[in-house]
Structures are given as structure tokens and as C-alpha cells.
Amino acid sequence: MMRTLTKLINKTLSVRLSLMIVSSMALLLLASLIVMLHYSRKAVREESLQKAAQILDGTVQRIDNILLSVEQTTGNFYFNIMPHINNPDMMYVYSRKLVESNPYVIGCAIAFEPNFYPGRDLFMAYFHRDDKGNIVQSETFANTPYTEQVWFTDPIETKMPKWQNPLSNDLPGQEPLITFSLPFYNIEGKPIGVIGVDVSLSLLTSIVLETKPSPNSYCTLLDSKGMYIVHPDKSKLHKQSVFSTAEHSPDPSFKEAAKAMVSGETGNMPFRMNGIDYYVFFKPFSRATMPGRVIGKLGWSAGIIYPEEDIFGDYNDLLYYVLAIVIVSILLIYFFCRIFIS
């Protein structure tokens, strides 16, 4: 009887001491783990912020390089066109050559004010690439006279070259596009016409998305009204805005992120869409300063959309591994302590 009681006391004491030791070590490990994971997550987030900022700057620069090449090509042809401004046949020649000279350009229209050429009410030399890549001539652009279209009227009124926000037209099969409008003048300095050079939004999107920041992330570019200029889903280009997309999202965080982007802010925000958590890193689209380049705010905003899994996926995997190791370690310590104390 005495021996049985002694064994029970020893057994109970060993269990209690083992649990006390294991509990103390578990608390220390848990505290260390919480501190380590807190700073690790913070470091991962800071690294992601820096990486996103660098990629965003690179994306903006890449888009701007495309725009700059179109501006320079148009400027070079401007000086070639002016000596032949009174020869309408030469306008067709230069319009076609401009499209041929720059792979980013899908169309060029050289249009004049009404009655500039005697006997011709309206005159426009317009060449563009068709679906097969062939350069073809068209007599019209869209279903309204070019004198009523913003790419022509805006630079005539402001006397300034300008990138127009995405234009839509009613031509069958025509891609959505952005247009660089460069006005030209007579000797009195009065605008007499406009060179309109088109860049396909689909082409711009393909070029930008060639380099993906991460497996499931993507870049986007919005105009001042929130319309998509660059987006991996090409069916949304100029057909949907970020706000129309937000209307289908029950999470208000998506709408807040959309408002922040369009308002020209710089920063990052978490949001949820289609049951997936994302981070968006955004900044206003700014153009590089170059000699002779007319700088103006386009009102565009560039952003990179990261799924949270792409940012913290490796961190979460590490968390699970560490937790598994800690649990196994505590169990081993418990059994060893019990054996030694017994």
C-alpha cells in the first residue's frame, strides 16, 4: 500500500513538474515567436512596398517611353509636313509614312480646318492598321465629322499638343485607343489643322503586362475619369471604369481604393474583391521632362494590384512550419522532463 502511494506521488509530482517546465518554456517560446513574427511580417511588408514602388516607377517610365516615342515621331513629321502644307496629296504620303515608322502607332490622321483647300469643305488624310496589320486608308474616322471630335477640336481651341483620354468610335472592329494631337499653324500663328496619332490600348496593355511583378499580380492605368487604359482583361478597355467594377463589389474597401487612385493620391491600400484579399499600390502618372516637350498633367493614375497571397504567401508558409516545429519541440521537452524527473 505504501509503495503504491509513493509511486502515485512520484508520478503526480513528475507530471506537475514537467507541465510547469513545459508551460514556462512554452510561454517564452510563444512570446519570442510573436515578437519574431511581428517584425518578420513588418519586414516582408516593407520589402513589398519598396519592390512595388520600384516596379510602379518602372511601369510608369515604360509607358512614358512609348508615349515619348510617339510624340517625337509626330514632331519629326511635323517639320517634314510644313513645307508641303499646300499640297494635299503629300498629306496622304506623310500620314502613311508616320504609321509605318513607329510600331506603337496604329493610325494617323492629318486633318485641316474647313475650306483650307479650295473646293474642299473638309480634308483628312487618314491611314491605320487593320486587324491583319496591313496599313489601309479610310475616308472617315468614327461616325461623326472630325471637326466635332475632341482629338481635333481640343488642340484647335487650346493651341497646345495634348494626349487625349481614351477615345471610342463606332467603326466595326476598331480597337479603343488614345490619341496624341499636335496642332499646326499658318504664318499668323492661327491653328489650321491637327495631326492625330493613335496608339492602341490593347497594344499598350500587352507591352506593359509582358513583365508581371508576381505570378498573380498585374498593372493598371486609369484616366482622369477612371476608365481603364491598361488592364489585363482587354474587354474592359474603355468599356468599363474602375467605378463600374466597384459597383459589383460588395466590399466598400474596393470603392475607397478606386477613389484614392483617381484622385491622384500616392500610397497603398488593402481591398477585397471576389472573395480575395488584395493590396493596390498606386501613384499619379507623371511624364519625364525633356527639352522641347510640352509638360502637362494628364490626370492618369498607375497602379499595381497584388493578391495578399503573393505578398505574404511565403511568410504564411514559414509561420506554419515554425508553429509545427514549436509544438513538436514542446511535446518532446515534456516527455524528456517527465522521464528525467521520474
CSV table of C-alpha atoms in Angstrom, one decimal, residues 1-12:
chain,number,residue,atom,x,y,z
A,1,MET,CA,0.0,0.0,0.0
A,2,MET,CA,2.8,2.4,1.0
A,3,ARG,CA,4.7,1.5,-2.2
A,4,THR,CA,1.7,2.2,-4.4
A,5,LEU,CA,1.2,5.6,-2.7
A,6,THR,CA,4.8,6.5,-3.2
A,7,LYS,CA,4.6,5.7,-6.9
A,8,LEU,CA,1.4,7.7,-7.3
A,9,ILE,CA,3.0,10.7,-5.6
A,10,ASN,CA,6.2,10.4,-7.7
A,11,LYS,CA,4.1,10.1,-10.8
A,12,THR,CA,1.9,13.1,-10.0
